[in-house]
Tab-separated table of C-alpha atoms in Angstrom:
chain	number	residue	atom	x	y	z
Q	1	PHE	CA	12.426	70.611	-104.727
Q	2	LEU	CA	9.665	71.688	-102.395
Q	3	VAL	CA	6.705	73.543	-103.984
Q	4	ASP	CA	4.729	75.776	-101.565
Q	5	SER	CA	1.812	76.916	-103.757
Q	6	GLN	CA	0.129	78.710	-100.834
Q	7	ASN	CA	3.114	81.083	-100.543
Q	8	ASN	CA	4.079	81.016	-104.263
Q	9	GLN	CA	7.496	79.556	-103.455
Q	10	VAL	CA	9.748	76.831	-104.806
Q	11	GLN	CA	12.443	75.768	-102.400
Q	12	VAL	CA	15.533	73.857	-103.591
Q	13	PHE	CA	17.447	71.681	-101.120
Q	14	LYS	CA	20.723	69.970	-101.482
Q	15	LYS	CA	20.912	66.784	-99.457
Q	16	GLY	CA	23.551	67.173	-96.812
Q	17	LEU	CA	25.384	64.722	-94.511
Q	18	PHE	CA	23.429	64.364	-91.267
Q	19	MET	CA	25.699	64.481	-88.277
Q	20	GLY	CA	23.048	63.474	-85.760
Q	21	GLY	CA	21.751	65.541	-82.970
Q	22	LYS	CA	18.549	67.320	-82.008
Q	23	ALA	CA	16.999	70.650	-82.988
Q	24	ILE	CA	14.715	73.053	-81.208
Q	25	ILE	CA	12.532	75.462	-83.272
Q	26	VAL	CA	10.788	78.337	-81.537
Q	27	ALA	CA	8.261	80.521	-83.404
Q	28	GLY	CA	8.111	83.487	-81.012
Q	29	GLY	CA	5.686	86.376	-80.867
Q	30	ASP	CA	1.955	86.954	-80.781
Q	31	PRO	CA	-0.266	85.323	-83.379
Q	32	GLN	CA	-2.455	88.391	-83.251
Q	33	LYS	CA	0.333	90.770	-84.375
Q	34	SER	CA	1.208	91.703	-87.941
Q	35	LEU	CA	4.455	89.689	-88.194
Q	36	TRP	CA	3.002	86.356	-87.080
Q	37	ASP	CA	2.461	84.997	-90.625
Q	38	GLU	CA	6.095	85.719	-91.516
Q	39	ILE	CA	7.402	84.242	-88.215
Q	40	GLU	CA	5.293	81.071	-88.653
Q	41	LYS	CA	6.420	80.759	-92.339
Q	42	GLY	CA	10.074	81.019	-91.268
Q	43	ALA	CA	9.692	78.401	-88.500
Q	44	LYS	CA	7.938	75.987	-90.890
Q	45	PHE	CA	10.748	76.519	-93.422
Q	46	ALA	CA	13.286	75.673	-90.729
Q	47	TYR	CA	11.401	72.509	-89.877
Q	48	ARG	CA	11.310	71.362	-93.486
Q	49	THR	CA	14.960	72.299	-93.949
Q	50	LEU	CA	15.974	70.277	-90.891
Q	51	THR	CA	13.937	67.222	-91.942
Q	52	TYR	CA	15.544	67.318	-95.404
Q	53	GLN	CA	18.924	67.342	-93.688
Q	54	GLY	CA	18.055	64.157	-91.787
Q	55	PHE	CA	16.326	65.317	-88.622
Q	56	THR	CA	13.045	63.581	-87.748
Q	57	LYS	CA	9.970	64.551	-85.764
Q	58	GLU	CA	11.490	62.711	-82.812
Q	59	THR	CA	14.692	64.816	-83.061
Q	60	ILE	CA	12.951	68.180	-83.504
Q	61	TYR	CA	11.224	69.994	-80.626
Q	62	TYR	CA	8.931	72.636	-82.039
Q	63	LEU	CA	7.415	75.439	-79.965
Q	64	SER	CA	4.698	77.690	-81.340
Q	65	ALA	CA	1.428	79.399	-80.387
Q	66	ASP	CA	-0.345	77.508	-83.155
Q	67	THR	CA	-0.402	73.891	-82.105
Q	68	ASN	CA	-2.916	72.955	-84.762
Q	69	THR	CA	-0.836	74.095	-87.695
Q	70	GLU	CA	-0.615	72.336	-91.038
Q	71	ASP	CA	0.736	68.827	-91.327
Q	72	LEU	CA	4.444	69.460	-91.733
Q	73	ASP	CA	5.545	65.860	-92.020
Q	74	ASN	CA	2.623	64.684	-94.185
Q	75	ASN	CA	1.418	61.968	-91.827
Q	76	GLY	CA	-2.161	63.137	-91.940
Q	77	LEU	CA	-2.054	64.428	-88.320
Q	78	PHE	CA	-1.568	67.894	-86.806
Q	79	ASP	CA	1.052	66.604	-84.404
Q	80	ASP	CA	4.238	68.461	-85.324
Q	81	ILE	CA	4.148	71.213	-82.707
Q	82	ASP	CA	5.382	69.801	-79.393
Q	83	ALA	CA	4.315	72.568	-77.064
Q	84	VAL	CA	3.185	76.201	-76.765
Q	85	HIS	CA	6.072	78.714	-76.927
Q	86	THR	CA	6.506	79.584	-73.240
Q	87	LYS	CA	9.656	80.429	-71.373
Q	88	GLU	CA	9.250	77.348	-69.226
Q	89	ASN	CA	8.872	75.049	-72.303
Q	90	LEU	CA	11.967	76.566	-73.972
Q	91	GLU	CA	14.027	76.051	-70.846
Q	92	LYS	CA	12.869	72.413	-70.460
Q	93	ALA	CA	13.571	71.726	-74.136
Q	94	ILE	CA	17.174	72.876	-73.718
Q	95	THR	CA	17.913	71.593	-70.161
Q	96	GLU	CA	15.969	68.360	-70.229
Q	97	TRP	CA	14.821	67.166	-73.682
Q	98	ALA	CA	18.110	67.925	-75.444
Q	99	MET	CA	20.403	66.539	-72.714
Q	100	ASP	CA	21.052	63.261	-74.478
Q	101	THR	CA	22.499	64.734	-77.677
Q	102	ASP	CA	25.964	66.124	-78.379
Q	103	ASN	CA	24.831	68.229	-81.333
Q	104	LEU	CA	22.120	70.789	-80.740
Q	105	THR	CA	20.588	73.212	-83.254
Q	106	LEU	CA	18.557	76.001	-81.788
Q	107	TYR	CA	16.439	78.104	-84.231
Q	108	LEU	CA	14.570	81.121	-82.900
Q	109	ILE	CA	12.431	83.546	-84.957
Q	110	ASP	CA	10.431	86.549	-83.738
Q	111	HIS	CA	10.232	90.340	-83.889
Q	112	GLY	CA	13.366	90.784	-81.788
Q	113	GLY	CA	14.849	93.343	-79.539
Q	114	ASP	CA	18.189	94.257	-77.917
Q	115	GLN	CA	19.193	91.024	-76.173
Q	116	ILE	CA	15.558	90.031	-76.054
Q	117	PHE	CA	13.679	87.093	-77.576
Q	118	HIS	CA	9.918	87.565	-77.408
Q	119	LEU	CA	8.116	84.309	-76.806
Q	120	ASN	CA	4.476	85.291	-76.440
Q	121	ASP	CA	2.079	88.084	-75.550
Q	122	GLU	CA	1.900	87.723	-71.798
Q	123	SER	CA	1.758	91.086	-69.987
Q	124	ASP	CA	4.650	90.149	-67.685
Q	125	PRO	CA	7.997	90.489	-69.584
Q	126	ALA	CA	9.639	88.086	-67.062
Q	127	LYS	CA	7.329	85.349	-68.434
Q	128	SER	CA	7.049	86.402	-72.062
Q	129	GLN	CA	10.676	87.275	-72.888
Q	130	VAL	CA	13.988	85.481	-72.716
Q	131	THR	CA	17.179	87.516	-72.373
Q	132	ALA	CA	20.444	86.617	-73.887
Q	133	ALA	CA	21.813	86.002	-70.453
Q	134	GLU	CA	19.027	83.607	-69.456
Q	135	LEU	CA	19.392	81.720	-72.731
Q	136	ASN	CA	23.176	81.563	-72.239
Q	137	GLY	CA	22.612	79.994	-68.706
Q	138	TRP	CA	20.367	77.305	-70.185
Q	139	LEU	CA	22.891	76.584	-72.956
Q	140	ASN	CA	25.717	76.448	-70.420
Q	141	THR	CA	23.713	73.866	-68.503
Q	142	TRP	CA	23.380	71.758	-71.726
Q	143	GLN	CA	27.137	72.118	-72.479
Q	144	GLU	CA	28.113	71.032	-68.975
Q	145	HIS	CA	26.434	67.712	-69.771
Q	146	GLN	CA	27.820	67.625	-73.302
Q	147	PRO	CA	31.266	69.274	-72.959
Q	148	LYS	CA	32.315	68.217	-76.473
Q	149	GLY	CA	28.903	68.955	-77.902
Q	150	VAL	CA	28.412	71.501	-80.670
Q	151	LEU	CA	25.690	74.106	-80.475
Q	152	THR	CA	24.418	75.761	-83.640
Q	153	PHE	CA	22.392	78.867	-82.724
Q	154	ILE	CA	20.313	80.556	-85.453
Q	155	TYR	CA	18.274	83.641	-84.645
Q	156	GLU	CA	16.148	85.556	-87.141
Q	157	ALA	CA	14.921	88.862	-85.815
Q	158	CYS	CA	15.615	92.514	-85.549
Q	159	GLN	CA	18.730	93.162	-83.399
Q	160	SER	CA	19.425	89.377	-83.242
Q	161	GLY	CA	23.150	90.121	-83.458
Q	162	SER	CA	22.892	91.549	-79.855
Q	163	PHE	CA	22.998	87.856	-78.725
Q	164	ILE	CA	26.401	87.179	-80.143
Q	165	LYS	CA	28.593	88.618	-77.462
Q	166	THR	CA	26.648	86.962	-74.650
Q	167	LEU	CA	26.363	83.552	-76.294
Q	168	ALA	CA	29.890	83.324	-77.744
Q	169	GLY	CA	31.838	80.346	-76.457
Q	170	GLN	CA	33.648	77.158	-77.310
Q	171	ASN	CA	31.871	74.706	-79.642
Q	172	ARG	CA	29.203	77.330	-80.508
Q	173	ILE	CA	28.248	78.390	-84.030
Q	174	LEU	CA	26.189	81.544	-83.921
Q	175	ILE	CA	24.230	82.836	-86.884
Q	176	THR	CA	21.984	85.927	-86.808
Q	177	SER	CA	19.969	87.651	-89.482
Q	178	ALA	CA	20.827	91.188	-88.341
Q	179	ALA	CA	23.555	93.078	-86.497
Q	180	SER	CA	23.031	94.166	-82.941
Q	181	GLN	CA	21.244	97.407	-83.762
Q	182	GLU	CA	19.954	96.441	-87.210
Q	183	LYS	CA	16.459	95.657	-88.425
Q	184	ALA	CA	15.821	92.288	-90.036
Q	185	ALA	CA	13.530	91.622	-92.989
Q	186	LEU	CA	11.092	88.732	-92.809
Q	187	THR	CA	9.435	87.910	-96.080
Protein backbone atom coordinates (compact mmCIF):
# COMPACT_ATOMS: atom_id res chain seq x y z
CA PHE A 1 0.00 0.00 0.00
CA LEU A 2 1.20 3.48 -0.84
CA VAL A 3 -0.54 6.35 0.94
CA ASP A 4 -0.36 9.73 -0.80
CA SER A 5 -1.93 12.09 1.72
CA GLN A 6 -1.16 15.14 -0.41
CA ASN A 7 -3.46 13.84 -3.18
CA ASN A 8 -5.86 11.92 -0.89
CA GLN A 9 -4.99 8.60 -2.54
CA VAL A 10 -4.21 5.10 -1.42
CA GLN A 11 -2.52 2.99 -4.09
CA VAL A 12 -2.44 -0.79 -3.83
CA PHE A 13 0.29 -2.68 -5.67
CA LYS A 14 0.69 -6.37 -6.25
CA LYS A 15 4.31 -7.43 -6.41
CA GLY A 16 5.12 -8.70 -9.88
CA LEU A 17 7.93 -10.72 -11.39
CA PHE A 18 10.63 -8.33 -12.61
CA MET A 19 11.83 -9.36 -16.03
CA GLY A 20 14.71 -6.88 -16.11
CA GLY A 21 15.14 -4.01 -18.50
CA LYS A 22 15.01 -0.26 -18.40
CA ALA A 23 12.25 2.32 -18.40
CA ILE A 24 11.96 5.87 -19.67
CA ILE A 25 9.34 8.20 -18.18
CA VAL A 26 8.53 11.53 -19.83
CA ALA A 27 6.30 14.13 -18.20
CA GLY A 28 5.56 16.29 -21.23
CA GLY A 29 3.94 19.66 -21.49
CA ASP A 30 4.32 23.08 -19.96
CA PRO A 31 4.49 23.49 -16.16
CA GLN A 32 2.65 26.81 -16.53
CA LYS A 33 -0.41 25.21 -18.17
CA SER A 34 -3.49 23.89 -16.42
CA LEU A 35 -2.83 20.14 -16.88
CA TRP A 36 0.71 20.16 -15.47
CA ASP A 37 -0.28 19.00 -11.98
CA GLU A 38 -2.13 15.98 -13.41
CA ILE A 39 0.70 15.18 -15.85
CA GLU A 40 3.32 15.33 -13.11
CA LYS A 41 1.13 13.25 -10.79
CA GLY A 42 0.74 10.58 -13.49
CA ALA A 43 4.48 10.48 -14.17
CA LYS A 44 5.29 10.14 -10.47
CA PHE A 45 2.72 7.35 -10.17
CA ALA A 46 4.43 5.57 -13.10
CA TYR A 47 7.80 5.95 -11.35
CA ARG A 48 6.51 4.47 -8.11
CA THR A 49 4.74 1.66 -9.97
CA LEU A 50 7.91 0.74 -11.86
CA THR A 51 10.04 0.76 -8.71
CA TYR A 52 7.56 -1.49 -7.00
CA GLN A 53 7.85 -3.87 -9.94
CA GLY A 54 11.63 -4.07 -9.47
CA PHE A 55 13.04 -1.17 -11.50
CA THR A 56 15.59 1.02 -9.72
CA LYS A 57 16.68 4.63 -10.08
CA GLU A 58 19.55 3.33 -12.22
CA THR A 59 17.16 1.54 -14.60
CA ILE A 60 14.68 4.42 -14.90
CA TYR A 61 15.43 7.51 -16.96
CA TYR A 62 13.00 10.28 -15.98
CA LEU A 63 12.51 13.45 -18.06
CA SER A 64 10.50 16.38 -16.70
CA ALA A 65 10.47 20.17 -16.54
CA ASP A 66 10.56 20.03 -12.76
CA THR A 67 14.02 18.70 -11.91
CA ASN A 68 13.63 19.66 -8.24
CA THR A 69 10.54 17.55 -7.60
CA GLU A 70 9.80 15.63 -4.45
CA ASP A 71 12.08 12.81 -3.33
CA LEU A 72 10.50 9.87 -5.15
CA ASP A 73 12.88 7.19 -3.86
CA ASN A 74 13.04 8.51 -0.28
CA ASN A 75 16.82 8.89 -0.21
CA GLY A 76 16.65 12.46 1.11
CA LEU A 77 17.78 14.00 -2.19
CA PHE A 78 15.97 15.58 -5.13
CA ASP A 79 17.88 13.46 -7.64
CA ASP A 80 15.22 11.33 -9.33
CA ILE A 81 14.73 13.45 -12.49
CA ASP A 82 17.56 12.69 -14.91
CA ALA A 83 17.10 15.55 -17.37
CA VAL A 84 14.74 18.22 -18.66
CA HIS A 85 12.10 16.98 -21.10
CA THR A 86 13.56 18.04 -24.45
CA LYS A 87 13.42 16.31 -27.80
CA GLU A 88 17.18 15.80 -27.78
CA ASN A 89 17.12 14.23 -24.30
CA LEU A 90 14.31 11.84 -25.24
CA GLU A 91 16.12 10.74 -28.39
CA LYS A 92 19.35 10.16 -26.43
CA ALA A 93 17.51 8.21 -23.75
CA ILE A 94 16.15 5.81 -26.37
CA THR A 95 19.08 5.60 -28.80
CA GLU A 96 21.96 5.76 -26.30
CA TRP A 97 21.00 5.18 -22.65
CA ALA A 98 18.67 2.23 -23.35
CA MET A 99 20.91 0.47 -25.89
CA ASP A 100 22.20 -2.09 -23.39
CA THR A 101 18.79 -3.51 -22.43
CA ASP A 102 16.61 -6.01 -24.23
CA ASN A 103 13.41 -4.93 -22.45
CA LEU A 104 12.40 -1.28 -22.68
CA THR A 105 9.34 0.37 -21.15
CA LEU A 106 8.52 3.84 -22.47
CA TYR A 107 5.89 5.84 -20.57
CA LEU A 108 4.77 9.19 -21.99
CA ILE A 109 2.17 11.54 -20.51
CA ASP A 110 1.06 14.96 -21.77
CA HIS A 111 -1.91 16.85 -23.23
CA GLY A 112 -1.64 14.99 -26.54
CA GLY A 113 -2.57 15.56 -30.15
CA ASP A 114 -2.98 13.68 -33.42
CA GLN A 115 0.33 11.78 -33.73
CA ILE A 116 2.01 14.44 -31.57
CA PHE A 117 3.68 14.22 -28.16
CA HIS A 118 4.22 17.66 -26.62
CA LEU A 119 7.48 17.86 -24.73
CA ASN A 120 7.72 21.47 -23.60
CA ASP A 121 6.64 25.03 -24.35
CA GLU A 122 9.23 26.05 -26.93
CA SER A 123 7.77 28.22 -29.68
CA ASP A 124 9.27 26.02 -32.40
CA PRO A 125 7.17 22.83 -32.84
CA ALA A 126 10.17 21.07 -34.40
CA LYS A 127 11.93 21.38 -31.04
CA SER A 128 8.97 21.04 -28.68
CA GLN A 129 7.03 18.17 -30.24
CA VAL A 130 7.80 14.58 -31.22
CA THR A 131 5.76 13.02 -33.99
CA ALA A 132 4.81 9.36 -34.02
CA ALA A 133 7.08 8.90 -37.05
CA GLU A 134 10.10 10.44 -35.27
CA LEU A 135 9.51 8.30 -32.19
CA ASN A 136 9.14 5.22 -34.39
CA GLY A 137 12.53 5.97 -35.97
CA TRP A 138 14.23 6.16 -32.56
CA LEU A 139 12.53 2.95 -31.43
CA ASN A 140 13.59 1.22 -34.66
CA THR A 141 17.19 2.25 -33.90
CA TRP A 142 16.87 0.66 -30.46
CA GLN A 143 15.33 -2.52 -31.90
CA GLU A 144 18.07 -2.83 -34.53
CA HIS A 145 20.52 -3.20 -31.61
CA GLN A 146 18.11 -5.41 -29.64
CA PRO A 147 16.33 -7.48 -32.34
CA LYS A 148 14.78 -9.83 -29.76
CA GLY A 149 14.08 -7.02 -27.34
CA VAL A 150 10.57 -6.23 -26.18
CA LEU A 151 9.26 -2.68 -26.16
CA THR A 152 6.33 -1.74 -23.95
CA PHE A 153 4.95 1.65 -24.98
CA ILE A 154 2.45 3.40 -22.70
CA TYR A 155 1.02 6.77 -23.69
CA GLU A 156 -1.49 8.72 -21.59
CA ALA A 157 -2.92 11.69 -23.50
CA CYS A 158 -5.76 12.85 -25.68
CA GLN A 159 -5.55 11.15 -29.10
CA SER A 160 -2.78 8.85 -27.84
CA GLY A 161 -4.26 6.02 -29.92
CA SER A 162 -3.11 7.88 -33.05
CA PHE A 163 0.39 6.49 -32.34
CA ILE A 164 -0.66 2.83 -32.61
CA LYS A 165 -0.63 2.43 -36.39
CA THR A 166 2.77 4.12 -36.75
CA LEU A 167 4.43 2.29 -33.83
CA ALA A 168 2.98 -1.18 -34.43
CA GLY A 169 5.62 -3.82 -34.97
CA GLN A 170 7.15 -7.07 -33.84
CA ASN A 171 7.92 -7.35 -30.12
CA ARG A 172 6.03 -4.16 -29.32
CA ILE A 173 3.29 -3.88 -26.73
CA LEU A 174 1.33 -0.64 -27.24
CA ILE A 175 -0.99 0.78 -24.58
CA THR A 176 -2.80 4.10 -24.95
CA SER A 177 -5.34 5.83 -22.74
CA ALA A 178 -7.53 7.05 -25.59
CA ALA A 179 -8.50 6.17 -29.16
CA SER A 180 -6.97 8.10 -32.05
CA GLN A 181 -9.58 10.89 -31.99
CA GLU A 182 -10.69 10.56 -28.37
CA LYS A 183 -10.07 12.79 -25.38
CA ALA A 184 -8.37 11.29 -22.33
CA ALA A 185 -9.15 12.09 -18.73
CA LEU A 186 -6.28 12.84 -16.35
CA THR A 187 -7.34 12.94 -12.73
